[in-house]
Amino acid sequence: MRKQDLDRDASGPAIFLSMVALILSGLAAAAYFMFKSEPQIQATTETVARENYCANTSDDQETLLQTLSDLKAAMGDEWSSFCQDRLDSILYETAVVKATAGRFNTSFMRLCQIPQRPESDYFRDAEFLFNIWTENRNTSGEPQEIKPLLTSFFQTYKNPFENCPAAQGILSEVR
């Protein structure tokens, strides 16, 4: 190569255009990776939004119970332990409210929906309620004829040994 060619190749406009091309290719690569990982960010955002909804306490208990039940059905395998704890909490609390109001069948059904999990205090509390009810005591510990209601409920309840884990300890006594 001649010296004139080298001087012309190293001129200002050629270096400027090379730098612009390098910057544009870097931006294109960065944009590619940003858009490539977008679905993962969106999935994470949806999970966080669902977890936030599980923490919501502003709705009344009945509405929140229905919403969480629907959310559990929609999420399937992605249902988190945190959300299950929240659902168990609402099932238990509304079961106690229904029992206090004398709506024992609704209370029994809600307690039967609490799954057996080793870390679940609500499951142990549901077992406790079933036990005191077989002793004909209400949630306040006062005497009340509840055992006949339990017997009637579990005679018509479909597969209680499978579908009501919290009542396993009392089923032989009330059936």
PDB file of N, CA and C in Angstrom, residues 9-101:
ATOM      1  N   ASP A   9      -7.270   6.290   4.516  1.00  0.00           N
ATOM      2  CA  ASP A   9      -8.040   5.342   5.311  1.00  0.00           C
ATOM      3  C   ASP A   9      -8.128   5.782   6.766  1.00  0.00           C
ATOM      4  N   ALA A  10      -7.139   6.461   7.279  1.00  0.00           N
ATOM      5  CA  ALA A  10      -7.115   6.889   8.669  1.00  0.00           C
ATOM      6  C   ALA A  10      -7.676   8.289   8.842  1.00  0.00           C
ATOM      7  N   SER A  11      -8.368   8.769   7.856  1.00  0.00           N
ATOM      8  CA  SER A  11      -8.892  10.133   7.945  1.00  0.00           C
ATOM      9  C   SER A  11     -10.040  10.191   8.949  1.00  0.00           C
ATOM     10  N   GLY A  12     -10.426  11.380   9.356  1.00  0.00           N
ATOM     11  CA  GLY A  12     -11.472  11.612  10.349  1.00  0.00           C
ATOM     12  C   GLY A  12     -12.811  10.982  10.011  1.00  0.00           C
ATOM     13  N   PRO A  13     -13.334  11.203   8.812  1.00  0.00           N
ATOM     14  CA  PRO A  13     -14.654  10.633   8.507  1.00  0.00           C
ATOM     15  C   PRO A  13     -14.661   9.103   8.529  1.00  0.00           C
ATOM     16  N   ALA A  14     -13.602   8.465   8.124  1.00  0.00           N
ATOM     17  CA  ALA A  14     -13.557   7.001   8.123  1.00  0.00           C
ATOM     18  C   ALA A  14     -13.553   6.467   9.555  1.00  0.00           C
ATOM     19  N   ILE A  15     -12.806   7.080  10.436  1.00  0.00           N
ATOM     20  CA  ILE A  15     -12.770   6.655  11.843  1.00  0.00           C
ATOM     21  C   ILE A  15     -14.140   6.909  12.486  1.00  0.00           C
ATOM     22  N   PHE A  16     -14.744   8.054  12.194  1.00  0.00           N
ATOM     23  CA  PHE A  16     -16.049   8.386  12.743  1.00  0.00           C
ATOM     24  C   PHE A  16     -17.105   7.353  12.317  1.00  0.00           C
ATOM     25  N   LEU A  17     -17.095   7.001  11.027  1.00  0.00           N
ATOM     26  CA  LEU A  17     -18.068   6.026  10.533  1.00  0.00           C
ATOM     27  C   LEU A  17     -17.839   4.648  11.137  1.00  0.00           C
ATOM     28  N   SER A  18     -16.597   4.288  11.354  1.00  0.00           N
ATOM     29  CA  SER A  18     -16.283   3.000  11.990  1.00  0.00           C
ATOM     30  C   SER A  18     -16.803   2.975  13.428  1.00  0.00           C
ATOM     31  N   MET A  19     -16.640   4.087  14.147  1.00  0.00           N
ATOM     32  CA  MET A  19     -17.113   4.176  15.529  1.00  0.00           C
ATOM     33  C   MET A  19     -18.639   4.102  15.585  1.00  0.00           C
ATOM     34  N   VAL A  20     -19.305   4.780  14.646  1.00  0.00           N
ATOM     35  CA  VAL A  20     -20.763   4.752  14.612  1.00  0.00           C
ATOM     36  C   VAL A  20     -21.245   3.328  14.353  1.00  0.00           C
ATOM     37  N   ALA A  21     -20.612   2.637  13.420  1.00  0.00           N
ATOM     38  CA  ALA A  21     -21.000   1.261  13.117  1.00  0.00           C
ATOM     39  C   ALA A  21     -20.793   0.357  14.331  1.00  0.00           C
ATOM     40  N   LEU A  22     -19.715   0.545  15.063  1.00  0.00           N
ATOM     41  CA  LEU A  22     -19.428  -0.248  16.252  1.00  0.00           C
ATOM     42  C   LEU A  22     -20.475   0.020  17.351  1.00  0.00           C
ATOM     43  N   ILE A  23     -20.814   1.269  17.563  1.00  0.00           N
ATOM     44  CA  ILE A  23     -21.816   1.628  18.583  1.00  0.00           C
ATOM     45  C   ILE A  23     -23.182   1.061  18.217  1.00  0.00           C
ATOM     46  N   LEU A  24     -23.563   1.164  16.936  1.00  0.00           N
ATOM     47  CA  LEU A  24     -24.852   0.635  16.503  1.00  0.00           C
ATOM     48  C   LEU A  24     -24.926  -0.884  16.667  1.00  0.00           C
ATOM     49  N   SER A  25     -23.853  -1.565  16.359  1.00  0.00           N
ATOM     50  CA  SER A  25     -23.874  -3.019  16.523  1.00  0.00           C
ATOM     51  C   SER A  25     -23.948  -3.386  18.008  1.00  0.00           C
ATOM     52  N   GLY A  26     -23.308  -2.617  18.877  1.00  0.00           N
ATOM     53  CA  GLY A  26     -23.410  -2.846  20.324  1.00  0.00           C
ATOM     54  C   GLY A  26     -24.825  -2.623  20.826  1.00  0.00           C
ATOM     55  N   LEU A  27     -25.465  -1.548  20.349  1.00  0.00           N
ATOM     56  CA  LEU A  27     -26.847  -1.277  20.735  1.00  0.00           C
ATOM     57  C   LEU A  27     -27.792  -2.368  20.241  1.00  0.00           C
ATOM     58  N   ALA A  28     -27.548  -2.860  19.039  1.00  0.00           N
ATOM     59  CA  ALA A  28     -28.382  -3.933  18.491  1.00  0.00           C
ATOM     60  C   ALA A  28     -28.248  -5.197  19.330  1.00  0.00           C
ATOM     61  N   ALA A  29     -27.040  -5.517  19.744  1.00  0.00           N
ATOM     62  CA  ALA A  29     -26.826  -6.705  20.580  1.00  0.00           C
ATOM     63  C   ALA A  29     -27.507  -6.528  21.943  1.00  0.00           C
ATOM     64  N   ALA A  30     -27.387  -5.354  22.532  1.00  0.00           N
ATOM     65  CA  ALA A  30     -28.030  -5.092  23.822  1.00  0.00           C
ATOM     66  C   ALA A  30     -29.551  -5.177  23.697  1.00  0.00           C
ATOM     67  N   ALA A  31     -30.107  -4.624  22.624  1.00  0.00           N
ATOM     68  CA  ALA A  31     -31.554  -4.667  22.409  1.00  0.00           C
ATOM     69  C   ALA A  31     -32.026  -6.109  22.224  1.00  0.00           C
ATOM     70  N   TYR A  32     -31.250  -6.904  21.531  1.00  0.00           N
ATOM     71  CA  TYR A  32     -31.601  -8.305  21.328  1.00  0.00           C
ATOM     72  C   TYR A  32     -31.740  -9.025  22.669  1.00  0.00           C
ATOM     73  N   PHE A  33     -30.773  -8.860  23.551  1.00  0.00           N
ATOM     74  CA  PHE A  33     -30.822  -9.548  24.839  1.00  0.00           C
ATOM     75  C   PHE A  33     -31.900  -8.980  25.759  1.00  0.00           C
ATOM     76  N   MET A  34     -32.189  -7.699  25.642  1.00  0.00           N
ATOM     77  CA  MET A  34     -33.259  -7.119  26.454  1.00  0.00           C
ATOM     78  C   MET A  34     -34.609  -7.701  26.057  1.00  0.00           C
ATOM     79  N   PHE A  35     -34.877  -7.785  24.763  1.00  0.00           N
ATOM     80  CA  PHE A  35     -36.165  -8.303  24.317  1.00  0.00           C
ATOM     81  C   PHE A  35     -36.242  -9.816  24.454  1.00  0.00           C
ATOM     82  N   LYS A  36     -35.113 -10.476  24.395  1.00  0.00           N
ATOM     83  CA  LYS A  36     -35.097 -11.922  24.557  1.00  0.00           C
ATOM     84  C   LYS A  36     -35.518 -12.305  25.966  1.00  0.00           C
ATOM     85  N   SER A  37     -35.131 -11.545  26.979  1.00  0.00           N
ATOM     86  CA  SER A  37     -35.463 -11.884  28.360  1.00  0.00           C
ATOM     87  C   SER A  37     -36.766 -11.252  28.826  1.00  0.00           C
ATOM     88  N   GLU A  38     -37.496 -10.551  27.992  1.00  0.00           N
ATOM     89  CA  GLU A  38     -38.755  -9.891  28.367  1.00  0.00           C
ATOM     90  C   GLU A  38     -39.802 -10.857  28.912  1.00  0.00           C
ATOM     91  N   PRO A  39     -40.086 -12.031  28.303  1.00  0.00           N
ATOM     92  CA  PRO A  39     -41.109 -12.916  28.858  1.00  0.00           C
ATOM     93  C   PRO A  39     -40.788 -13.352  30.284  1.00  0.00           C
ATOM     94  N   GLN A  40     -39.520 -13.558  30.586  1.00  0.00           N
ATOM     95  CA  GLN A  40     -39.140 -13.957  31.939  1.00  0.00           C
ATOM     96  C   GLN A  40     -39.449 -12.828  32.921  1.00  0.00           C
ATOM     97  N   ILE A  41     -39.187 -11.595  32.539  1.00  0.00           N
ATOM     98  CA  ILE A  41     -39.490 -10.464  33.409  1.00  0.00           C
ATOM     99  C   ILE A  41     -40.996 -10.355  33.590  1.00  0.00           C
ATOM    100  N   GLN A  42     -41.759 -10.561  32.527  1.00  0.00           N
ATOM    101  CA  GLN A  42     -43.211 -10.481  32.607  1.00  0.00           C
ATOM    102  C   GLN A  42     -43.745 -11.579  33.529  1.00  0.00           C
ATOM    103  N   ALA A  43     -43.226 -12.798  33.426  1.00  0.00           N
ATOM    104  CA  ALA A  43     -43.673 -13.893  34.291  1.00  0.00           C
ATOM    105  C   ALA A  43     -43.359 -13.579  35.746  1.00  0.00           C
ATOM    106  N   THR A  44     -42.189 -13.020  36.003  1.00  0.00           N
ATOM    107  CA  THR A  44     -41.824 -12.648  37.363  1.00  0.00           C
ATOM    108  C   THR A  44     -42.757 -11.572  37.887  1.00  0.00           C
ATOM    109  N   THR A  45     -43.090 -10.601  37.046  1.00  0.00           N
ATOM    110  CA  THR A  45     -44.001  -9.533  37.444  1.00  0.00           C
ATOM    111  C   THR A  45     -45.375 -10.091  37.768  1.00  0.00           C
ATOM    112  N   GLU A  46     -45.874 -11.040  36.960  1.00  0.00           N
ATOM    113  CA  GLU A  46     -47.176 -11.647  37.224  1.00  0.00           C
ATOM    114  C   GLU A  46     -47.163 -12.413  38.537  1.00  0.00           C
ATOM    115  N   THR A  47     -46.072 -13.146  38.818  1.00  0.00           N
ATOM    116  CA  THR A  47     -45.961 -13.893  40.068  1.00  0.00           C
ATOM    117  C   THR A  47     -45.978 -12.949  41.254  1.00  0.00           C
ATOM    118  N   VAL A  48     -45.230 -11.843  41.161  1.00  0.00           N
ATOM    119  CA  VAL A  48     -45.205 -10.860  42.238  1.00  0.00           C
ATOM    120  C   VAL A  48     -46.596 -10.259  42.436  1.00  0.00           C
ATOM    121  N   ALA A  49     -47.303  -9.981  41.340  1.00  0.00           N
ATOM    122  CA  ALA A  49     -48.652  -9.425  41.446  1.00  0.00           C
ATOM    123  C   ALA A  49     -49.586 -10.420  42.127  1.00  0.00           C
ATOM    124  N   ARG A  50     -49.454 -11.696  41.792  1.00  0.00           N
ATOM    125  CA  ARG A  50     -50.294 -12.715  42.430  1.00  0.00           C
ATOM    126  C   ARG A  50     -49.962 -12.832  43.913  1.00  0.00           C
ATOM    127  N   GLU A  51     -48.668 -12.827  44.234  1.00  0.00           N
ATOM    128  CA  GLU A  51     -48.263 -12.897  45.643  1.00  0.00           C
ATOM    129  C   GLU A  51     -48.796 -11.689  46.404  1.00  0.00           C
ATOM    130  N   ASN A  52     -48.765 -10.522  45.781  1.00  0.00           N
ATOM    131  CA  ASN A  52     -49.300  -9.325  46.427  1.00  0.00           C
ATOM    132  C   ASN A  52     -50.793  -9.475  46.664  1.00  0.00           C
ATOM    133  N   TYR A  53     -51.492 -10.075  45.716  1.00  0.00           N
ATOM    134  CA  TYR A  53     -52.919 -10.243  45.914  1.00  0.00           C
ATOM    135  C   TYR A  53     -53.187 -11.209  47.064  1.00  0.00           C
ATOM    136  N   CYS A  54     -52.354 -12.228  47.202  1.00  0.00           N
ATOM    137  CA  CYS A  54     -52.531 -13.163  48.311  1.00  0.00           C
ATOM    138  C   CYS A  54     -52.361 -12.457  49.652  1.00  0.00           C
ATOM    139  N   ALA A  55     -51.578 -11.392  49.682  1.00  0.00           N
ATOM    140  CA  ALA A  55     -51.368 -10.640  50.918  1.00  0.00           C
ATOM    141  C   ALA A  55     -52.466  -9.611  51.158  1.00  0.00           C
ATOM    142  N   ASN A  56     -53.340  -9.405  50.189  1.00  0.00           N
ATOM    143  CA  ASN A  56     -54.386  -8.392  50.279  1.00  0.00           C
ATOM    144  C   ASN A  56     -55.345  -8.720  51.424  1.00  0.00           C
ATOM    145  N   THR A  57     -55.659  -7.717  52.220  1.00  0.00           N
ATOM    146  CA  THR A  57     -56.611  -7.896  53.315  1.00  0.00           C
ATOM    147  C   THR A  57     -57.765  -6.918  53.219  1.00  0.00           C
ATOM    148  N   SER A  58     -57.869  -6.193  52.114  1.00  0.00           N
ATOM    149  CA  SER A  58     -58.877  -5.143  52.015  1.00  0.00           C
ATOM    150  C   SER A  58     -60.271  -5.671  51.682  1.00  0.00           C
ATOM    151  N   ASP A  59     -60.370  -6.778  50.966  1.00  0.00           N
ATOM    152  CA  ASP A  59     -61.678  -7.323  50.617  1.00  0.00           C
ATOM    153  C   ASP A  59     -62.318  -7.975  51.833  1.00  0.00           C
ATOM    154  N   ASP A  60     -63.649  -8.106  51.787  1.00  0.00           N
ATOM    155  CA  ASP A  60     -64.275  -8.869  52.856  1.00  0.00           C
ATOM    156  C   ASP A  60     -63.871 -10.335  52.700  1.00  0.00           C
ATOM    157  N   GLN A  61     -63.965 -11.086  53.776  1.00  0.00           N
ATOM    158  CA  GLN A  61     -63.438 -12.456  53.817  1.00  0.00           C
ATOM    159  C   GLN A  61     -64.066 -13.365  52.759  1.00  0.00           C
ATOM    160  N   GLU A  62     -65.371 -13.250  52.551  1.00  0.00           N
ATOM    161  CA  GLU A  62     -66.045 -14.117  51.585  1.00  0.00           C
ATOM    162  C   GLU A  62     -65.556 -13.849  50.161  1.00  0.00           C
ATOM    163  N   THR A  63     -65.407 -12.577  49.817  1.00  0.00           N
ATOM    164  CA  THR A  63     -64.922 -12.215  48.483  1.00  0.00           C
ATOM    165  C   THR A  63     -63.476 -12.663  48.308  1.00  0.00           C
ATOM    166  N   LEU A  64     -62.676 -12.435  49.324  1.00  0.00           N
ATOM    167  CA  LEU A  64     -61.270 -12.837  49.258  1.00  0.00           C
ATOM    168  C   LEU A  64     -61.133 -14.355  49.159  1.00  0.00           C
ATOM    169  N   LEU A  65     -61.973 -15.080  49.872  1.00  0.00           N
ATOM    170  CA  LEU A  65     -61.967 -16.543  49.794  1.00  0.00           C
ATOM    171  C   LEU A  65     -62.259 -16.999  48.367  1.00  0.00           C
ATOM    172  N   GLN A  66     -63.277 -16.428  47.757  1.00  0.00           N
ATOM    173  CA  GLN A  66     -63.628 -16.802  46.388  1.00  0.00           C
ATOM    174  C   GLN A  66     -62.512 -16.426  45.408  1.00  0.00           C
ATOM    175  N   THR A  67     -61.945 -15.243  45.581  1.00  0.00           N
ATOM    176  CA  THR A  67     -60.890 -14.778  44.679  1.00  0.00           C
ATOM    177  C   THR A  67     -59.654 -15.664  44.795  1.00  0.00           C
ATOM    178  N   LEU A  68     -59.274 -15.995  46.019  1.00  0.00           N
ATOM    179  CA  LEU A  68     -58.103 -16.854  46.206  1.00  0.00           C
ATOM    180  C   LEU A  68     -58.361 -18.264  45.671  1.00  0.00           C
ATOM    181  N   SER A  69     -59.550 -18.768  45.834  1.00  0.00           N
ATOM    182  CA  SER A  69     -59.884 -20.092  45.287  1.00  0.00           C
ATOM    183  C   SER A  69     -59.782 -20.080  43.766  1.00  0.00           C
ATOM    184  N   ASP A  70     -60.297 -19.011  43.152  1.00  0.00           N
ATOM    185  CA  ASP A  70     -60.192 -18.876  41.696  1.00  0.00           C
ATOM    186  C   ASP A  70     -58.746 -18.735  41.253  1.00  0.00           C
ATOM    187  N   LEU A  71     -57.975 -17.959  42.004  1.00  0.00           N
ATOM    188  CA  LEU A  71     -56.566 -17.761  41.676  1.00  0.00           C
ATOM    189  C   LEU A  71     -55.788 -19.068  41.794  1.00  0.00           C
ATOM    190  N   LYS A  72     -56.115 -19.870  42.798  1.00  0.00           N
ATOM    191  CA  LYS A  72     -55.453 -21.170  42.962  1.00  0.00           C
ATOM    192  C   LYS A  72     -55.740 -22.073  41.768  1.00  0.00           C
ATOM    193  N   ALA A  73     -56.991 -22.069  41.318  1.00  0.00           N
ATOM    194  CA  ALA A  73     -57.357 -22.882  40.156  1.00  0.00           C
ATOM    195  C   ALA A  73     -56.630 -22.397  38.904  1.00  0.00           C
ATOM    196  N   ALA A  74     -56.481 -21.086  38.773  1.00  0.00           N
ATOM    197  CA  ALA A  74     -55.822 -20.527  37.588  1.00  0.00           C
ATOM    198  C   ALA A  74     -54.314 -20.771  37.603  1.00  0.00           C
ATOM    199  N   MET A  75     -53.703 -20.715  38.774  1.00  0.00           N
ATOM    200  CA  MET A  75     -52.243 -20.843  38.863  1.00  0.00           C
ATOM    201  C   MET A  75     -51.775 -22.287  38.801  1.00  0.00           C
ATOM    202  N   GLY A  76     -52.577 -23.220  39.224  1.00  0.00           N
ATOM    203  CA  GLY A  76     -52.191 -24.620  39.172  1.00  0.00           C
ATOM    204  C   GLY A  76     -50.923 -24.897  39.962  1.00  0.00           C
ATOM    205  N   ASP A  77     -49.907 -25.426  39.267  1.00  0.00           N
ATOM    206  CA  ASP A  77     -48.656 -25.810  39.925  1.00  0.00           C
ATOM    207  C   ASP A  77     -47.845 -24.619  40.423  1.00  0.00           C
ATOM    208  N   GLU A  78     -48.147 -23.423  39.948  1.00  0.00           N
ATOM    209  CA  GLU A  78     -47.401 -22.238  40.364  1.00  0.00           C
ATOM    210  C   GLU A  78     -47.939 -21.638  41.664  1.00  0.00           C
ATOM    211  N   TRP A  79     -48.958 -22.252  42.253  1.00  0.00           N
ATOM    212  CA  TRP A  79     -49.549 -21.784  43.501  1.00  0.00           C
ATOM    213  C   TRP A  79     -48.490 -21.894  44.592  1.00  0.00           C
ATOM    214  N   SER A  80     -48.255 -20.809  45.287  1.00  0.00           N
ATOM    215  CA  SER A  80     -47.164 -20.772  46.258  1.00  0.00           C
ATOM    216  C   SER A  80     -47.624 -21.165  47.655  1.00  0.00           C
ATOM    217  N   SER A  81     -46.660 -21.499  48.479  1.00  0.00           N
ATOM    218  CA  SER A  81     -46.934 -21.838  49.872  1.00  0.00           C
ATOM    219  C   SER A  81     -47.501 -20.634  50.614  1.00  0.00           C
ATOM    220  N   PHE A  82     -47.001 -19.439  50.280  1.00  0.00           N
ATOM    221  CA  PHE A  82     -47.503 -18.218  50.909  1.00  0.00           C
ATOM    222  C   PHE A  82     -48.993 -18.047  50.619  1.00  0.00           C
ATOM    223  N   CYS A  83     -49.372 -18.224  49.355  1.00  0.00           N
ATOM    224  CA  CYS A  83     -50.780 -18.083  48.986  1.00  0.00           C
ATOM    225  C   CYS A  83     -51.625 -19.179  49.628  1.00  0.00           C
ATOM    226  N   GLN A  84     -51.089 -20.396  49.731  1.00  0.00           N
ATOM    227  CA  GLN A  84     -51.827 -21.478  50.385  1.00  0.00           C
ATOM    228  C   GLN A  84     -52.041 -21.152  51.857  1.00  0.00           C
ATOM    229  N   ASP A  85     -51.035 -20.590  52.515  1.00  0.00           N
ATOM    230  CA  ASP A  85     -51.193 -20.176  53.913  1.00  0.00           C
ATOM    231  C   ASP A  85     -52.305 -19.137  54.039  1.00  0.00           C
ATOM    232  N   ARG A  86     -52.341 -18.212  53.111  1.00  0.00           N
ATOM    233  CA  ARG A  86     -53.359 -17.154  53.140  1.00  0.00           C
ATOM    234  C   ARG A  86     -54.750 -17.752  52.923  1.00  0.00           C
ATOM    235  N   LEU A  87     -54.855 -18.688  51.979  1.00  0.00           N
ATOM    236  CA  LEU A  87     -56.133 -19.350  51.727  1.00  0.00           C
ATOM    237  C   LEU A  87     -56.566 -20.162  52.945  1.00  0.00           C
ATOM    238  N   ASP A  88     -55.633 -20.910  53.546  1.00  0.00           N
ATOM    239  CA  ASP A  88     -55.944 -21.683  54.751  1.00  0.00           C
ATOM    240  C   ASP A  88     -56.434 -20.774  55.874  1.00  0.00           C
ATOM    241  N   SER A  89     -55.782 -19.635  56.017  1.00  0.00           N
ATOM    242  CA  SER A  89     -56.158 -18.673  57.044  1.00  0.00           C
ATOM    243  C   SER A  89     -57.606 -18.212  56.856  1.00  0.00           C
ATOM    244  N   ILE A  90     -57.948 -17.874  55.639  1.00  0.00           N
ATOM    245  CA  ILE A  90     -59.299 -17.380  55.364  1.00  0.00           C
ATOM    246  C   ILE A  90     -60.318 -18.504  55.500  1.00  0.00           C
ATOM    247  N   LEU A  91     -59.969 -19.713  55.059  1.00  0.00           N
ATOM    248  CA  LEU A  91     -60.876 -20.849  55.236  1.00  0.00           C
ATOM    249  C   LEU A  91     -61.160 -21.073  56.721  1.00  0.00           C
ATOM    250  N   TYR A  92     -60.114 -21.045  57.526  1.00  0.00           N
ATOM    251  CA  TYR A  92     -60.274 -21.275  58.959  1.00  0.00           C
ATOM    252  C   TYR A  92     -61.089 -20.154  59.608  1.00  0.00           C
ATOM    253  N   GLU A  93     -60.722 -18.916  59.324  1.00  0.00           N
ATOM    254  CA  GLU A  93     -61.415 -17.780  59.945  1.00  0.00           C
ATOM    255  C   GLU A  93     -62.894 -17.753  59.568  1.00  0.00           C
ATOM    256  N   THR A  94     -63.204 -17.991  58.306  1.00  0.00           N
ATOM    257  CA  THR A  94     -64.614 -17.975  57.902  1.00  0.00           C
ATOM    258  C   THR A  94     -65.355 -19.193  58.451  1.00  0.00           C
ATOM    259  N   ALA A  95     -64.662 -20.313  58.632  1.00  0.00           N
ATOM    260  CA  ALA A  95     -65.297 -21.493  59.243  1.00  0.00           C
ATOM    261  C   ALA A  95     -65.704 -21.195  60.681  1.00  0.00           C
ATOM    262  N   VAL A  96     -64.851 -20.509  61.413  1.00  0.00           N
ATOM    263  CA  VAL A  96     -65.171 -20.144  62.795  1.00  0.00           C
ATOM    264  C   VAL A  96     -66.350 -19.173  62.819  1.00  0.00           C
ATOM    265  N   VAL A  97     -66.338 -18.199  61.917  1.00  0.00           N
ATOM    266  CA  VAL A  97     -67.441 -17.224  61.857  1.00  0.00           C
ATOM    267  C   VAL A  97     -68.750 -17.944  61.536  1.00  0.00           C
ATOM    268  N   LYS A  98     -68.715 -18.858  60.568  1.00  0.00           N
ATOM    269  CA  LYS A  98     -69.934 -19.592  60.195  1.00  0.00           C
ATOM    270  C   LYS A  98     -70.412 -20.465  61.351  1.00  0.00           C
ATOM    271  N   ALA A  99     -69.512 -21.118  62.064  1.00  0.00           N
ATOM    272  CA  ALA A  99     -69.895 -21.947  63.207  1.00  0.00           C
ATOM    273  C   ALA A  99     -70.514 -21.096  64.309  1.00  0.00           C
ATOM    274  N   THR A 100     -69.944 -19.933  64.538  1.00  0.00           N
ATOM    275  CA  THR A 100     -70.481 -19.022  65.551  1.00  0.00           C
ATOM    276  C   THR A 100     -71.897 -18.586  65.186  1.00  0.00           C
ATOM    277  N   ALA A 101     -72.150 -18.452  63.900  1.00  0.00           N
ATOM    278  CA  ALA A 101     -73.479 -18.051  63.431  1.00  0.00           C
ATOM    279  C   ALA A 101     -74.429 -19.239  63.313  1.00  0.00           C
TER     280      ALA A 101
END
